[in-house]
Tab-separated table of C-alpha atoms and ligand atoms in Angstrom:
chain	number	residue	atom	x	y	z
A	1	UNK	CA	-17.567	51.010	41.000
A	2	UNK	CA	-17.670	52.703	37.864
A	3	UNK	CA	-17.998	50.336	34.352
A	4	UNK	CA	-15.650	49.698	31.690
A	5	UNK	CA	-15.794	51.594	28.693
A	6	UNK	CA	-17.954	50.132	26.248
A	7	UNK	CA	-16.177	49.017	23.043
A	8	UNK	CA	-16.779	47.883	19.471
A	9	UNK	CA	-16.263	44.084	20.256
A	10	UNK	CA	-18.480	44.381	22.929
A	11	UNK	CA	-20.965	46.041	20.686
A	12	UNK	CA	-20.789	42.974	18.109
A	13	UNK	CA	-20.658	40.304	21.405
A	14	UNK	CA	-24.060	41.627	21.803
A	15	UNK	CA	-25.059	41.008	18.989
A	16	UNK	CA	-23.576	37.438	18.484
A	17	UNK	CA	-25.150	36.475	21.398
A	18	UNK	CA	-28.545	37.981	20.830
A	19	UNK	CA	-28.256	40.481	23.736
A	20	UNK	CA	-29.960	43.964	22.643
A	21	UNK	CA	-27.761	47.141	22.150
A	22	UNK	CA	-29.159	50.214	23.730
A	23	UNK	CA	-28.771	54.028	22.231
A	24	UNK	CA	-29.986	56.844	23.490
A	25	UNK	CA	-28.901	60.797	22.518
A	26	UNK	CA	-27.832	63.117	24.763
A	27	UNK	CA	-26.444	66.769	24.028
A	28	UNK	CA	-25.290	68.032	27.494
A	29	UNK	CA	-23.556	67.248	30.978
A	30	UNK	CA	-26.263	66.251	33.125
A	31	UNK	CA	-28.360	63.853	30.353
A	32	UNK	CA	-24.871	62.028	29.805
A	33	UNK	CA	-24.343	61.403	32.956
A	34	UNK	CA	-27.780	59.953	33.858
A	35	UNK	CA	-27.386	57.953	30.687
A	36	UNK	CA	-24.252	56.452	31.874
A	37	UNK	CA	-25.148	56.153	35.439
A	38	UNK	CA	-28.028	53.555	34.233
A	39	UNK	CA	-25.598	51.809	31.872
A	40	UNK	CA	-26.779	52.492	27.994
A	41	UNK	CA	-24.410	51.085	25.732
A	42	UNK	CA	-24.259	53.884	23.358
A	43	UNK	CA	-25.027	57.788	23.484
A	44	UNK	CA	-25.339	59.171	20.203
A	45	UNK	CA	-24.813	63.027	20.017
A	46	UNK	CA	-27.241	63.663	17.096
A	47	UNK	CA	-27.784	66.091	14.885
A	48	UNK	CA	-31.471	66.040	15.922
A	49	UNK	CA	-30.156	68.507	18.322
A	50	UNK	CA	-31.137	70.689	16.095
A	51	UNK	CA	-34.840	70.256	16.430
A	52	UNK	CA	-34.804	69.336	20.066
A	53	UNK	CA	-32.628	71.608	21.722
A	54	UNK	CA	-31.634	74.547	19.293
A	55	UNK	CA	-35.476	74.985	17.832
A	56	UNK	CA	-35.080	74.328	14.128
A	57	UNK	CA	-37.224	73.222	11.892
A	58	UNK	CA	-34.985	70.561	10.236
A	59	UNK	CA	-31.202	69.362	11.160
A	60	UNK	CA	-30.102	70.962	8.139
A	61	UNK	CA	-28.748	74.317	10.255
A	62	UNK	CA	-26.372	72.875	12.465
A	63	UNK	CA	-22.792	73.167	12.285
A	64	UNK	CA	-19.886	71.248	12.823
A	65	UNK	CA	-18.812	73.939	15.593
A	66	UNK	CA	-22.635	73.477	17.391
A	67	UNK	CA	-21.943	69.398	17.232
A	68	UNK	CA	-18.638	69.599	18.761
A	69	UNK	CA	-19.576	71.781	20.807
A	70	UNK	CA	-22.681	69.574	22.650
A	71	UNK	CA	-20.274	66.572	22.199
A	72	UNK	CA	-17.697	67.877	24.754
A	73	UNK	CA	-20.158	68.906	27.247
A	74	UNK	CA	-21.722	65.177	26.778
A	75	UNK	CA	-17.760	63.343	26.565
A	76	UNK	CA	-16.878	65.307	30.082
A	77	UNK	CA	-20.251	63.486	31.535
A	78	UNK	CA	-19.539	59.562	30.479
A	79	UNK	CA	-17.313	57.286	31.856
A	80	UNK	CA	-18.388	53.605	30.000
A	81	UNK	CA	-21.023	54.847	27.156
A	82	UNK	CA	-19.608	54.473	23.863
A	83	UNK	CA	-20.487	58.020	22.493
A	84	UNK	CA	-20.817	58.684	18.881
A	85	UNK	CA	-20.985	61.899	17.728
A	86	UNK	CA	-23.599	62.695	14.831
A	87	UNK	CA	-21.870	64.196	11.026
A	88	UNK	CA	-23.507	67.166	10.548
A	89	UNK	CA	-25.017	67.885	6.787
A	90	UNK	CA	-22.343	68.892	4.234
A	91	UNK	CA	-19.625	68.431	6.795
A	92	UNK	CA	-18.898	64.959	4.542
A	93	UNK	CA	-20.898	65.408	1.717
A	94	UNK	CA	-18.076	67.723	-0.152
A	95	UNK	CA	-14.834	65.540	-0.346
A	96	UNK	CA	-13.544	62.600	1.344
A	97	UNK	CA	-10.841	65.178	2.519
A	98	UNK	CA	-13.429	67.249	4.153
A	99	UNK	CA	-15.197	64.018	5.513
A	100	UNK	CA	-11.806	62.575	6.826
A	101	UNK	CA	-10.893	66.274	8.247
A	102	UNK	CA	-14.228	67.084	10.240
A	103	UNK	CA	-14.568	63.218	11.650
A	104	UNK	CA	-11.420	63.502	13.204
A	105	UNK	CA	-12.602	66.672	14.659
A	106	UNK	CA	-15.185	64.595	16.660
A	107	UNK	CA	-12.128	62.569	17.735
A	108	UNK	CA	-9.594	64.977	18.239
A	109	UNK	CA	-11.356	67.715	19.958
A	110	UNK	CA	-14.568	66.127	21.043
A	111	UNK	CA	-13.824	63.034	22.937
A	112	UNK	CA	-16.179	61.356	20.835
A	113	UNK	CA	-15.351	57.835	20.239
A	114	UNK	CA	-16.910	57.254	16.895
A	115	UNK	CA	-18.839	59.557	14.337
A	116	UNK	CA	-22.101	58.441	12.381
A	117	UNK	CA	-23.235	59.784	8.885
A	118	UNK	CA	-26.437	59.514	6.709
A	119	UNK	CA	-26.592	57.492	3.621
A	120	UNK	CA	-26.363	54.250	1.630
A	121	UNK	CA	-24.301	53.020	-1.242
A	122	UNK	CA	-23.608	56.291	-2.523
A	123	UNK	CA	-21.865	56.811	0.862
A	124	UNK	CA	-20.259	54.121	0.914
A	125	UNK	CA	-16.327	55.187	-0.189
A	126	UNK	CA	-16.855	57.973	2.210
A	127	UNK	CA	-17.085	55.668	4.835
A	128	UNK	CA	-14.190	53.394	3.883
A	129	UNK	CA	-12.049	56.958	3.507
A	130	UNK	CA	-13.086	57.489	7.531
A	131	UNK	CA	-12.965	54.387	8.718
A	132	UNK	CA	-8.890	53.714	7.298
A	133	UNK	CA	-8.340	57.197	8.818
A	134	UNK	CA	-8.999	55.067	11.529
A	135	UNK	CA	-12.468	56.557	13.016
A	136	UNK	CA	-15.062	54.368	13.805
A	137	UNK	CA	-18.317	54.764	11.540
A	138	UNK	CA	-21.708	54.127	12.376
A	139	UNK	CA	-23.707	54.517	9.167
A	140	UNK	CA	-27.455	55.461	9.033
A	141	UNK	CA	-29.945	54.629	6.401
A	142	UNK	CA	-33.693	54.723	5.588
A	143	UNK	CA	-35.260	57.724	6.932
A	144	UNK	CA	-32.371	60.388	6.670
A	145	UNK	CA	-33.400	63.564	8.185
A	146	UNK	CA	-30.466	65.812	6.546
A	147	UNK	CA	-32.092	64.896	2.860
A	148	UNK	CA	-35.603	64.207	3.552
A	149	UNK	CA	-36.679	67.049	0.660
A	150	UNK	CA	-34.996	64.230	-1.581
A	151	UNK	CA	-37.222	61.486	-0.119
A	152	UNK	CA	-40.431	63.954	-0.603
A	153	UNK	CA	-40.576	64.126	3.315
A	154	UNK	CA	-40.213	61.944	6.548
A	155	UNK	CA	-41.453	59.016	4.920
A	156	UNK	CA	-41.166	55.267	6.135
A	157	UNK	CA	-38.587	53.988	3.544
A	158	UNK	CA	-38.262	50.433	1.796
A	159	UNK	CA	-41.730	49.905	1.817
A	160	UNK	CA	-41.464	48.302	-2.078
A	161	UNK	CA	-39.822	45.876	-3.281
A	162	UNK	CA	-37.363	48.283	-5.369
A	163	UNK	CA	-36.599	50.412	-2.498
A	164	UNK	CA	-36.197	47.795	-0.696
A	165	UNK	CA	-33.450	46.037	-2.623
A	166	UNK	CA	-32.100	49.259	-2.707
A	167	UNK	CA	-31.950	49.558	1.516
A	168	UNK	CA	-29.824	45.831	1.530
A	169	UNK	CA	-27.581	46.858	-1.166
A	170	UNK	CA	-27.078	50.057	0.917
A	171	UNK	CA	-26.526	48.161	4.209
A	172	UNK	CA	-24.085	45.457	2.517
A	173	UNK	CA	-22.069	47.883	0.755
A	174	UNK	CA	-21.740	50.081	3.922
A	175	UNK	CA	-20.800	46.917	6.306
A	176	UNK	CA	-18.214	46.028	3.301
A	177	UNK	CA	-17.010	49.842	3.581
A	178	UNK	CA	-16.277	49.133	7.276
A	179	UNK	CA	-18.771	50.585	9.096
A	180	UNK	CA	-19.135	49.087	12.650
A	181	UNK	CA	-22.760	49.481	13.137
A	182	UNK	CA	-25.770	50.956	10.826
A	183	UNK	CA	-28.991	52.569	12.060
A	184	UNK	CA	-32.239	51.776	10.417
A	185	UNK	CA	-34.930	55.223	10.588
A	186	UNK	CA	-38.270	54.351	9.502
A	187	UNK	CA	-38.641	50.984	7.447
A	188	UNK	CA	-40.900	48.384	7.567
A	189	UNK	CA	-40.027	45.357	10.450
A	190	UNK	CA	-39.639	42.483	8.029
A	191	UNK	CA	-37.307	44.874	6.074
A	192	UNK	CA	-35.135	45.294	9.411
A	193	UNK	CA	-35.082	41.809	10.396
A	194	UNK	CA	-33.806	40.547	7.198
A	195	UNK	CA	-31.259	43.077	6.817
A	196	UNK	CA	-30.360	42.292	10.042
A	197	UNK	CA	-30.259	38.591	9.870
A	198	UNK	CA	-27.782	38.809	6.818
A	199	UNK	CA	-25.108	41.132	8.913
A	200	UNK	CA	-22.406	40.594	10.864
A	201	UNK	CA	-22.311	44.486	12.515
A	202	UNK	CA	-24.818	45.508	14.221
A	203	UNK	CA	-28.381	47.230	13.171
A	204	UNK	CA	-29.747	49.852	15.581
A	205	UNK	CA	-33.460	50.624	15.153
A	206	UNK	CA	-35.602	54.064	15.174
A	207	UNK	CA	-38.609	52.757	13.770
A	208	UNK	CA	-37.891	49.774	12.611
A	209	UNK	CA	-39.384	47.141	14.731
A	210	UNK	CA	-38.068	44.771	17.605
A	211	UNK	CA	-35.678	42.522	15.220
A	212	UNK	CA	-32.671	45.456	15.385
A	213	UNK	CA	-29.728	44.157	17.634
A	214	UNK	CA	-30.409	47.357	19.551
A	215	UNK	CA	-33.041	50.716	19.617
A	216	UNK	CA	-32.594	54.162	19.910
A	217	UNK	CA	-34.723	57.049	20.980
A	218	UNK	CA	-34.385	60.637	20.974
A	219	UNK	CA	-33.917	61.714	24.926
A	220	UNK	CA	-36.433	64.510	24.360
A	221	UNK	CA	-39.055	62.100	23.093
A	222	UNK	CA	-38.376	59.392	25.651
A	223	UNK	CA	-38.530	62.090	28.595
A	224	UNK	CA	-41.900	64.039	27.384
A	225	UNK	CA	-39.686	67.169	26.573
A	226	UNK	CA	-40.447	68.054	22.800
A	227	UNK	CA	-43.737	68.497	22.170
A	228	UNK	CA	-43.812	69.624	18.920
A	229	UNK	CA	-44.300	66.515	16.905
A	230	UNK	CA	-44.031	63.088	18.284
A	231	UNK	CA	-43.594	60.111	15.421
A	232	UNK	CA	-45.255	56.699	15.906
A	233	UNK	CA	-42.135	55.177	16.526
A	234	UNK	CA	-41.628	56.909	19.593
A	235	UNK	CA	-42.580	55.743	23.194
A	236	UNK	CA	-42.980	58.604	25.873
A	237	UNK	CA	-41.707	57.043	28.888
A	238	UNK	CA	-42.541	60.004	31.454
A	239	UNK	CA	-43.824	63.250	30.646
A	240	UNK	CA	-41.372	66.150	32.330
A	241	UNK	CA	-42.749	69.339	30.517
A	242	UNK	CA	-46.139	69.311	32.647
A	243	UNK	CA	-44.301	68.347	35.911
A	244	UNK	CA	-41.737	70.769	35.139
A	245	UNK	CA	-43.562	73.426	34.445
A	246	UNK	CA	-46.165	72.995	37.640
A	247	UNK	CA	-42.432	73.168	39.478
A	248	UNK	CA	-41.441	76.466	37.565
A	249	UNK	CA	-45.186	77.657	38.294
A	250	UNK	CA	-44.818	76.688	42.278
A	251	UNK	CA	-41.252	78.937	42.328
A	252	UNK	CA	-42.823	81.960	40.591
A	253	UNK	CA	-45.578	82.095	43.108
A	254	UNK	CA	-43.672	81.261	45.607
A	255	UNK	CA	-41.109	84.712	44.449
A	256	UNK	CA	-44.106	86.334	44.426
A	257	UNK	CA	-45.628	85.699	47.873
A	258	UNK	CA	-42.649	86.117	49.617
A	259	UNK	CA	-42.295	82.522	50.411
A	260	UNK	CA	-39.161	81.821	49.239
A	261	UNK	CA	-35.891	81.696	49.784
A	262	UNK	CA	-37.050	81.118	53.776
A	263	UNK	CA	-34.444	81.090	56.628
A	264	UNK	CA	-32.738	77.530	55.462
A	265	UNK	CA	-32.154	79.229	52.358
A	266	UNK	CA	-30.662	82.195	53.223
A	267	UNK	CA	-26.697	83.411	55.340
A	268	UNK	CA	-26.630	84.840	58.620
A	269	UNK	CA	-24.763	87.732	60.511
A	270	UNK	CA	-23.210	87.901	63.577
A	271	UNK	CA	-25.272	90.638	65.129
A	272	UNK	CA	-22.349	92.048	66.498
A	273	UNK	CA	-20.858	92.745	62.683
A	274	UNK	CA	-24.312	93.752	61.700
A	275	UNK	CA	-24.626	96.251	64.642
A	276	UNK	CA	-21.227	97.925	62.915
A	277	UNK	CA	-22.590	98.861	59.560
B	1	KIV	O1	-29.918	62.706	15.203
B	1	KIV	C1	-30.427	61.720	15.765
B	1	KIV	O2	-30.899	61.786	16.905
B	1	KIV	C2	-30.449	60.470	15.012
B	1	KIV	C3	-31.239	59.343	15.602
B	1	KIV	C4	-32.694	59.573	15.397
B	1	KIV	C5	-30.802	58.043	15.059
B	1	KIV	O3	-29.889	60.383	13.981
């Protein structure tokens, strides 16, 4: 029997009754459905697509038409997963016109359910001009990939007192903008759990310690398939690349030997129709 689709009220449920949320991205067909199939909450499209499946150096390259583009192939493969589609940089930066325009994109023509953008206070009108568009925003502070030259690199945020105050003025103004959940990237536990603790929506951590109502991790990272930097944060929980490639390594020799495709994998002809050619 295939679930109900997750919704917003179910998201905050969790969280009221101290039940953890769970996130995970996916950018194509088959990872969505697998995601679904085991039943996580959420499936964020994110921008790190850039660095984990398009080879960038930074999600700064990626477009609004790449983002829709892995969001449809991800919407056609969940049935329950609440699926939020990542705002890629300057796509809502510009205007609140442009923000309100390309958001509804992920709606409209992306069967997203909900969009997510970078940023604290400054963001905060964007996300009220989204949100009474009505599209659901899930807001993201801390670590923000899109301007980490700004933050002099990927740095673990909040970690003084000043930045700090600045993180739960960000995270109050953004839950009074209407944002329906906020991720926390890189800041220090206590820093999480406090900011937490003071919200109604719910927090979703990315290195930001076990007090979050929920966690997310990149699917490349969880799954051992990007290998070119792995943060602390992250928890490897299977290694594919080796067992894929020994797979990829047994095909090739097999090509090469002659082994394969044998008879099972391979169409007869009635020897009769043969003997006519
Ligand atoms: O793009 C992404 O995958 C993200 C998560 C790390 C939260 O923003």
């Amino acid at each position: 029997m295939s679930r109900k689709k997750v919704t917003i009220a179910e998201l905050l449920e969790k969280k009221q009754n101290q039940q953890k949320i769970t996130m995970v991205t996916a950018y194509d067909y088959p990872t969505a459905r697998i995601l679904d199939q085991v039943g996580i909450d959420t499936i964020l499209v994110g921008d790190s697509l850039a660095n984990v499946v398009l080879g960038y150096e930074s999600t700064v390259p990626v477009t609004m038409d790449e983002m829709l583009y892995h969001c449809r192939a991800v919407a056609r493969g969940v049935n329950s997963g609440f699926i939020i589609g990542d705002m890629p940089f300057l796509s809502y930066q510009v205007s609140h016109e442009k923000a309100v325009e390309n958001a509804g994109r992920f709606i409209k023509e992306a069967g997203c359910d909900a969009v997510k953008l970078e940023g604290g206070s400054d963001m905060a009108s964007t996300v009220r001009a989204i949100v009474r568009a009505g599209i659901p925003v899930c807001a993201h502070i801390g670590l923000t990939p899109q301007t980490a030259t700004m933050l002099s690199g990927y740095k673990v945020q909040g970690k003084n007192a000043e930045s700090a105050r600045k993180l739960i003025q960000s995270a109050k103004d953004l839950d009074e903008a209407g944002a329906f959940m906020i991720v926390f990237e890189c800041i220090p536990d206590f820093l999480a759990s406090r900011i937490t603790g003071d919200l109604k929506i719910p927090t979703i951590g990315i290195g930001a310690g076990k007090d979050c109502d929920g966690q997310v991790l990149v699917y490349h990272d969880l799954v051992g398939l990007f290998d070119r930097f792995t943060p602390k944060f992250v928890k490897q929980y299977i290694n594919l690349t080796p067992m894929i490639k020994e797979a990829i390594a047994k095909y090739k020799a097999d090509v090469e030997a002659g082994k394969f495709p044998g008879p099972e994998h391979s169409f007869s002809m009635d020897k009769q129709e043969a003997d006519k050619l």
